[in-house]
Coordinates of N, CA and C in Angstrom, one line a residue:
M282 N 87.8 152.4 96.0 CA 88.6 152.2 95.5 C 90.3 152.2 95.9
A283 N 90.7 150.8 95.3 CA 92.5 150.9 96.5 C 93.0 152.0 96.1
S284 N 94.0 152.2 96.9 CA 95.5 153.5 96.2 C 96.7 153.1 95.3
G285 N 96.9 151.8 96.0 CA 98.4 151.7 95.2 C 98.3 150.2 94.5
V286 N 99.0 150.5 93.5 CA 99.3 148.9 93.3 C 99.1 147.6 93.6
E287 N 100.1 147.7 94.9 CA 100.1 146.4 95.4 C 99.0 146.0 96.2
E288 N 97.7 147.2 96.7 CA 96.6 146.5 97.2 C 95.9 146.2 95.9
L289 N 95.8 146.8 94.7 CA 95.6 146.1 94.0 C 95.3 144.9 93.4
L290 N 96.9 144.3 93.9 CA 97.0 142.9 93.3 C 96.9 142.1 94.5
D291 N 96.6 142.5 95.7 CA 96.2 142.1 96.7 C 94.5 141.5 96.6
M292 N 94.2 142.7 96.0 CA 92.6 142.4 95.5 C 92.0 141.4 94.5
L293 N 93.1 141.8 93.4 CA 93.0 140.3 92.4 C 93.4 139.1 93.0
F294 N 94.2 138.9 94.0 CA 94.9 137.7 94.7 C 93.5 136.9 95.4
E295 N 93.4 137.6 95.8 CA 92.3 137.6 97.0 C 90.7 136.9 96.2
M296 N 90.6 137.8 95.0 CA 89.5 137.2 94.6 C 89.6 136.1 93.2
I297 N 90.8 135.8 93.1 CA 91.2 134.6 92.3 C 91.3 133.3 93.8
D298 N 92.1 133.4 94.7 CA 91.9 132.7 95.5 C 90.4 131.8 96.4
E299 N 90.0 133.1 96.1 CA 88.5 132.8 96.8 C 87.5 132.3 95.6
A300 N 88.0 132.1 94.4 CA 86.8 131.6 93.4 C 86.5 130.1 93.8
K301 N 85.1 129.9 92.5 CA 85.2 128.7 93.4 C 85.4 127.9 91.8
N302 N 86.1 126.9 92.1 CA 86.2 126.2 91.2 C 85.4 125.6 89.9
A303 N 86.4 125.7 88.6 CA 85.4 125.1 87.8 C 84.7 124.1 87.8
P304 N 83.6 123.5 87.6 CA 83.1 122.0 87.7 C 84.2 121.3 86.8
L305 N 84.3 120.0 87.2 CA 85.1 118.9 86.9 C 86.8 119.2 86.4
S306 N 87.1 120.3 87.4 CA 88.9 120.9 87.0 C 88.9 121.6 88.3
S307 N 90.4 121.2 89.0 CA 90.9 122.0 90.4 C 91.8 122.5 90.2
D308 N 92.0 123.3 88.3 CA 93.2 123.9 88.7 C 92.5 125.1 87.9
K309 N 91.0 125.1 87.8 CA 90.5 125.8 86.8 C 89.1 126.9 87.9
C310 N 89.2 128.1 88.0 CA 88.0 128.4 88.6 C 87.3 129.4 87.9
V311 N 85.9 130.0 88.7 CA 85.4 131.3 87.9 C 85.2 132.5 89.0
I312 N 85.7 133.6 87.9 CA 85.2 135.0 88.6 C 85.1 135.4 87.9
E313 N 84.3 136.8 88.5 CA 83.4 137.6 88.2 C 84.9 138.2 86.5
R314 N 84.3 138.0 85.5 CA 85.4 139.2 85.0 C 85.5 140.4 84.4
D315 N 84.5 141.0 85.0 CA 84.6 142.4 85.3 C 84.9 143.0 86.3
R316 N 84.3 142.5 87.3 CA 85.4 142.9 88.5 C 86.9 142.8 88.1
A317 N 87.5 141.5 87.8 CA 89.0 141.2 87.0 C 89.4 142.3 86.4
L318 N 88.7 142.7 85.4 CA 89.5 143.5 84.2 C 89.2 144.9 85.1
D319 N 88.1 145.4 85.8 CA 88.4 146.4 86.6 C 89.6 146.7 87.5
L320 N 89.8 145.8 88.1 CA 91.3 145.6 89.0 C 92.5 146.0 88.1
I321 N 92.7 144.9 86.6 CA 93.8 145.2 85.9 C 93.9 146.7 85.4
D322 N 92.7 147.1 85.1 CA 92.9 148.6 84.4 C 93.1 149.5 85.6
D323 N 92.6 149.2 87.0 CA 93.3 150.0 88.0 C 95.0 150.0 88.2
I324 N 95.0 149.2 88.1 CA 96.8 148.5 88.6 C 97.7 149.1 86.9
R325 N 97.2 149.0 85.5 CA 97.5 149.8 84.8 C 97.8 151.0 85.0
S326 N 96.7 151.4 85.5 CA 96.7 153.3 85.7 C 97.2 153.9 86.8
Q327 N 98.0 152.6 87.5 CA 98.4 153.3 88.4 C 100.4 152.3 88.6
F328 N 100.5 151.8 87.3 CA 102.0 152.1 87.2 C 102.9 153.0 86.3
P329 N 102.2 153.9 85.6 CA 103.0 154.8 85.1 C 103.0 155.6 86.8
M330 N 102.2 155.7 87.4 CA 102.5 156.7 88.9 C 103.3 155.8 89.2
E331 N 103.4 155.0 89.9 CA 104.2 154.1 90.5 C 105.5 153.8 89.7
L332 N 106.2 154.0 88.9 CA 107.1 154.0 88.1 C 107.6 155.1 88.2
T333 N 106.8 156.2 88.0 CA 107.2 157.2 88.1 C 108.2 157.6 89.1
E334 N 107.5 156.7 90.9 CA 108.0 157.3 91.7 C 109.0 156.1 92.1
A335 N 108.9 155.5 91.5 CA 110.2 154.3 91.4 C 111.5 155.2 90.9
R336 N 111.4 154.9 89.8 CA 112.4 155.6 89.1 C 112.9 157.1 90.2
K337 N 112.1 158.1 90.7 CA 112.6 159.1 91.2 C 113.2 158.1 92.3
M338 N 113.1 157.2 93.0 CA 113.9 157.3 94.5 C 114.9 156.3 93.6
M339 N 115.3 155.7 92.8 CA 115.9 154.7 92.0 C 117.5 156.0 92.0
A340 N 116.7 157.1 91.3 CA 117.3 158.4 91.0 C 118.2 159.2 92.2
R341 N 117.4 159.4 93.2 CA 117.7 159.4 95.1 C 118.7 158.5 95.4
R342 N 117.9 157.4 95.3 CA 119.4 156.2 95.7 C 120.4 156.4 95.0
A343 N 120.7 156.7 93.8 CA 121.6 156.9 93.2 C 122.5 158.0 93.4
E344 N 121.7 159.5 93.7 CA 122.7 160.2 94.1 C 122.7 160.0 95.5
M345 N 122.0 159.4 96.6 CA 122.9 159.0 97.6 C 123.9 158.3 97.7
E346 N 124.3 157.4 97.1 CA 125.3 156.3 97.1 C 126.5 157.2 96.2
A347 N 126.2 158.2 95.4 CA 127.3 159.1 94.9 C 127.6 160.0 95.6
E348 N 127.0 160.3 96.8 CA 127.4 161.3 97.9 C 128.2 160.6 99.0
S349 N 127.4 159.5 99.3 CA 128.2 158.5 100.3 C 129.2 157.9 99.4
K350 N 129.8 158.0 98.4 CA 131.1 157.5 97.8 C 132.3 158.4 97.6
R351 N 131.1 159.6 97.4 CA 132.6 160.9 97.7 C 132.7 161.6 98.9
K352 N 132.0 161.0 99.9 CA 132.2 161.2 101.3 C 132.9 160.2 102.0
A353 N 133.2 158.9 101.7 CA 133.6 157.8 101.6 C 135.2 158.1 101.2
E354 N 135.1 159.3 100.4 CA 136.5 158.8 99.5 C 137.5 159.9 100.3
S355 N 136.7 161.3 100.9 CA 137.1 162.2 101.5 C 137.7 162.0 102.3
I356 N 136.7 160.6 103.3 CA 137.5 160.5 104.7 C 138.5 159.9 104.6
V357 N 138.5 158.8 103.2 CA 139.5 158.1 103.2 C 140.6 159.2 103.1
R358 N 140.6 159.8 102.1 CA 141.8 160.6 101.1 C 142.3 161.3 103.4
S359 N 141.4 161.9 103.9 CA 141.9 162.7 104.9 C 142.5 161.4 106.1
A360 N 141.7 160.5 106.1 CA 142.4 159.4 106.5 C 144.1 159.1 106.4
E361 N 144.2 159.7 105.5 CA 145.5 159.3 104.6 C 146.3 159.7 105.3
D362 N 146.0 161.4 104.9 CA 146.8 162.7 105.3 C 146.7 162.4 106.3
R363 N 146.4 162.1 107.4 CA 146.4 162.7 108.5 C 147.8 161.3 109.0
A364 N 147.2 159.9 108.7 CA 148.3 159.2 109.0 C 149.7 159.3 108.2
K365 N 149.7 160.2 107.2 CA 151.2 160.3 106.8 C 151.3 161.4 107.9
Q366 N 151.1 162.8 108.0 CA 151.2 163.5 109.1 C 151.8 162.6 110.4
M367 N 150.8 161.4 110.7 CA 151.3 161.1 112.3 C 152.5 160.7 111.9
L368 N 153.0 159.6 110.3 CA 154.2 158.9 110.5 C 155.1 160.1 110.4
A369 N 155.4 161.4 109.5 CA 155.9 161.7 109.7 C 156.1 162.8 111.0
S370 N 155.2 163.3 112.0 CA 155.7 163.4 113.4 C 156.2 162.4 114.3
D371 N 155.8 160.9 114.0 CA 156.7 159.8 114.5 C 158.0 159.9 114.3
S372 N 158.3 160.0 113.2 CA 159.7 160.1 112.3 C 160.2 161.4 113.2
I373 N 159.8 162.3 113.0 CA 160.2 163.5 113.7 C 160.8 163.1 115.1
A374 N 159.8 162.5 115.8 CA 159.7 162.4 117.4 C 161.2 161.1 117.6
L375 N 160.9 160.3 116.6 CA 162.2 159.1 116.8 C 163.7 160.0 116.4
Q376 N 163.3 160.9 115.5 CA 164.8 161.5 115.1 C 165.3 162.3 116.2
A377 N 164.3 163.1 117.3 CA 164.4 163.5 118.0 C 164.6 162.8 119.7
K378 N 164.5 161.7 119.6 CA 164.4 160.6 120.7 C 166.3 160.4 120.3
Q379 N 166.5 159.5 119.1 CA 167.6 159.6 118.9 C 168.8 160.5 119.0
R380 N 168.4 161.9 118.5 CA 168.9 162.9 118.7 C 169.4 163.3 120.6
A381 N 168.5 163.0 121.1 CA 168.6 163.2 122.5 C 169.5 161.8 123.3
N382 N 169.8 160.9 122.5 CA 169.9 159.6 123.2 C 171.5 160.1 122.8
D383 N 171.7 160.2 121.8 CA 173.2 160.9 121.4 C 173.7 161.7 121.9
M384 N 173.0 162.9 122.5 CA 173.4 164.2 123.2 C 173.6 163.4 124.9
M385 N 172.5 162.4 125.6 CA 172.8 161.9 126.8 C 174.4 160.8 126.7
R386 N 174.4 160.3 125.5 CA 176.0 159.8 125.7 C 176.7 160.7 125.9
Q387 N 177.0 161.7 125.0 CA 178.0 162.5 124.5 C 178.5 163.3 126.3
A388 N 177.4 163.3 126.8 CA 177.2 163.9 127.5 C 177.7 163.2 128.9
E389 N 177.4 162.2 129.0 CA 177.5 161.0 130.0 C 179.4 160.9 129.8
E390 N 180.1 160.8 128.4 CA 181.3 160.4 128.1 C 182.2 161.7 128.7
R391 N 181.5 163.1 128.2 CA 182.4 164.1 128.5 C 181.8 164.2 130.4
S392 N 181.1 163.7 131.0 CA 181.1 163.4 132.4 C 182.2 162.9 133.1
R393 N 182.4 161.3 132.4 CA 183.6 160.8 132.4 C 184.8 161.3 132.2
E394 N 185.0 161.5 131.4 CA 186.0 162.6 131.1 C 186.5 163.6 132.1
L395 N 185.4 164.4 132.5 CA 185.6 165.4 133.2 C 186.1 164.8 134.7
K396 N 185.3 163.7 135.0 CA 186.0 163.1 136.4 C 187.2 162.4 136.6
R397 N 188.0 162.2 135.1 CA 188.6 161.2 135.1 C 189.9 162.4 135.5
S398 N 190.0 163.7 134.4 CA 190.8 164.7 134.3 C 190.4 165.5 136.1
A399 N 189.4 165.7 136.7 CA 189.7 165.3 137.8 C 190.3 164.9 138.9
N400 N 190.2 163.8 138.6 CA 190.7 162.9 139.3 C 192.3 162.4 139.3
E401 N 192.7 162.9 138.2 CA 194.0 163.2 137.5 C 194.6 164.2 138.2
Y402 N 194.1 165.3 138.1 CA 194.5 166.7 139.1 C 194.6 166.5 140.3
C403 N 193.9 165.8 141.1 CA 193.6 166.0 142.7 C 194.7 165.0 142.9
E404 N 194.9 164.0 142.4 CA 196.1 163.0 142.4 C 197.2 164.1 142.3
D405 N 197.7 164.8 141.4 CA 198.6 165.4 141.0 C 199.0 166.1 142.1
A406 N 198.0 167.3 142.6 CA 198.1 168.0 143.7 C 198.7 167.7 144.9
L407 N 197.4 166.6 144.9 CA 198.1 165.6 146.0 C 199.6 165.0 146.2
R408 N 200.2 164.2 145.3 CA 201.5 164.1 145.1 C 202.0 165.3 145.8
R409 N 202.0 166.5 144.9 CA 202.7 167.3 145.1 C 202.8 168.0 146.2
T410 N 201.5 168.1 146.9 CA 201.6 168.5 148.3 C 202.3 167.6 149.4
E411 N 201.8 166.4 149.3 CA 202.6 165.6 149.5 C 204.2 165.3 149.8
E412 N 204.8 165.5 148.4 CA 206.3 166.2 148.5 C 206.6 167.2 149.2
A413 N 206.5 168.4 148.8 CA 206.1 169.5 149.6 C 206.3 169.5 151.0
V414 N 205.9 168.5 151.7 CA 205.3 168.6 153.0 C 206.6 167.5 153.4
A415 N 206.9 166.2 152.8 CA 207.8 165.7 153.1 C 209.3 166.4 153.0
E416 N 209.4 167.7 151.9 CA 210.5 168.4 151.7 C 210.4 168.9 153.2
A417 N 209.7 169.7 153.1 CA 209.3 170.4 154.8 C 209.9 169.7 155.8
Y418 N 209.0 168.8 156.2 CA 209.4 167.5 157.6 C 211.2 167.5 157.5
D419 N 211.5 167.0 155.9 CA 212.9 166.5 156.3 C 213.8 168.0 156.1
E420 N 213.6 169.5 156.4 CA 214.0 170.6 156.3 C 213.8 170.6 158.3
I421 N 212.8 170.4 158.6 CA 212.4 170.5 160.1 C 213.4 169.4 160.6
K422 N 213.4 168.6 159.8 CA 214.2 167.8 160.8 C 215.8 168.0 161.0
Q423 N 216.5 168.1 159.9 CA 217.9 169.1 159.5 C 217.7 170.2 160.6
S424 N 216.9 170.9 160.9 CA 217.4 172.3 161.3 C 217.2 171.5 162.5
R425 N 216.2 170.8 162.9 CA 216.3 170.5 164.5 C 217.8 169.6 164.8
V426 N 218.2 168.9 163.8 CA 219.6 168.3 164.6 C 220.7 169.1 164.4
R427 N 220.4 170.4 163.7 CA 221.2 171.4 163.2 C 221.1 172.0 164.9
F428 N 220.0 172.2 165.6 CA 219.5 173.1 166.6 C 220.2 172.7 167.6
R429 N 220.1 171.0 168.0 CA 220.6 170.0 169.1 C 221.9 170.3 168.8
A430 N 222.6 170.2 167.6 CA 224.1 170.1 167.6 C 224.5 171.2 168.2
A431 N 223.9 172.6 167.6 CA 224.4 173.8 167.9 C 224.0 174.2 169.8
A432 N 223.1 173.3 170.3 CA 223.4 173.5 171.6 C 223.6 172.9 172.6
A433 N 224.2 171.6 171.8 CA 224.8 170.8 172.8 C 226.6 171.5 172.5
A434 N 226.5 172.2 171.7 CA 228.1 172.8 171.4 C 228.2 173.9 172.5
T435 N 226.7 174.3 172.7 CA 227.0 175.6 173.5 C 227.0 175.1 174.3
S436 N 226.1 174.1 175.2 CA 226.3 173.5 176.4 C 227.6 172.9 176.6
A437 N 228.3 172.6 176.4 CA 230.0 172.0 176.3 C 230.8 173.3 176.4
A438 N 230.7 174.5 175.8 CA 231.6 175.1 176.3 C 231.3 176.0 177.7
K439 N 230.0 176.4 178.1 CA 229.8 176.3 179.6 C 230.0 175.4 180.6
P440 N 229.9 175.7 181.6 CA 230.2 174.9 183.1 C 228.8 174.5 183.2
A441 N 228.4 173.4 183.5 CA 227.4 172.8 183.4 C 226.8 173.5 185.2
A442 N 227.2 173.9 186.2 CA 226.9 174.2 187.2 C 227.1 175.5 187.1
A443 N 227.4 176.1 186.2 CA 228.0 177.4 186.7 C 226.9 178.7 186.9
S444 N 226.0 178.5 185.8 CA 224.7 179.3 185.9 C 223.5 178.4 185.6
G445 N 222.9 179.3 186.7 CA 221.7 178.5 186.7 C 220.2 179.3 185.5
A446 N 220.9 179.7 184.7 CA 220.2 180.2 183.6 C 219.6 179.5 182.8
A447 N 218.8 179.8 182.2 CA 218.2 178.9 181.2 C 218.7 179.2 179.2
A448 N 219.2 180.7 179.7 CA 219.9 181.3 178.7 C 221.1 182.0 178.8
G449 N 221.6 181.9 177.7 CA 222.9 182.4 178.2 C 223.4 183.3 176.6
P450 N 224.3 184.1 176.6 CA 224.9 184.6 175.7 C 225.1 183.9 174.5
A451 N 225.3 183.8 173.5 CA 226.0 182.8 172.5 C 226.8 183.4 171.4
P452 N 227.5 182.6 170.8 CA 228.7 183.6 170.5 C 228.8 184.5 168.9
G453 N 228.9 185.2 169.1 CA 228.0 186.3 168.5 C 227.9 187.2 169.3
G454 N 227.6 187.7 170.6 CA 226.3 188.4 171.4 C 225.3 187.8 171.5
R455 N 224.7 186.7 170.8 CA 223.2 186.9 171.5 C 223.0 185.9 172.2
A456 N 221.9 185.6 172.8 CA 221.4 184.9 173.6 C 220.5 183.6 173.1
M457 N 220.8 182.3 173.8 CA 220.1 181.5 173.1 C 219.5 180.6 174.2
F458 N 218.6 180.2 173.6 CA 217.7 179.6 174.9 C 218.3 177.9 174.7
D459 N 217.9 177.6 175.5 CA 218.5 175.4 175.7 C 217.0 175.2 176.4
A460 N 216.8 174.3 175.3 CA 215.5 174.0 175.5 C 215.3 172.6 176.7
E461 N 216.7 172.1 176.8 CA 217.0 171.0 177.8 C 216.7 171.8 179.2
K462 N 217.4 172.4 179.4 CA 216.9 173.1 180.7 C 216.0 174.2 181.3
G463 N 215.6 174.4 180.3 CA 213.8 174.8 180.4 C 213.2 176.0 180.2

């Protein structure tokens, strides 16, 4: 005996398919009534069991669909939360980048200002040094002029041939060195 409704239906189909045509008719056939009725009874008896199994499968399918839907919704919520977090962290990173750029710009401006101030200070220090050196040079030139005038006055007071000494007493009792004599 067949175990499932499909098998029983296949057997009934084969019986009808292999049946001999009725005399003078191409669309009617002769089958064994008892055998066909037994197959139909077996099919009817299998239906409640098959229907119960089908209902159980449908219920399991509905449960699986509901569980899949819950999981999918959970995944979507999780992905949305993660996307929001990523957007927030991107926003924070963007703010940090902008802040870093601002700090770099400020540091560069401060650096330029410090360079300008240092250049001005150096320029001023060099100008003052130049002025001090120029004043010192002028003083040296004036001292040299005075020295030469004093030396010339002392030389004119002494006869040139009198003494072979390079230095002699200056007015006031001090000895003076004559650079021209050696």
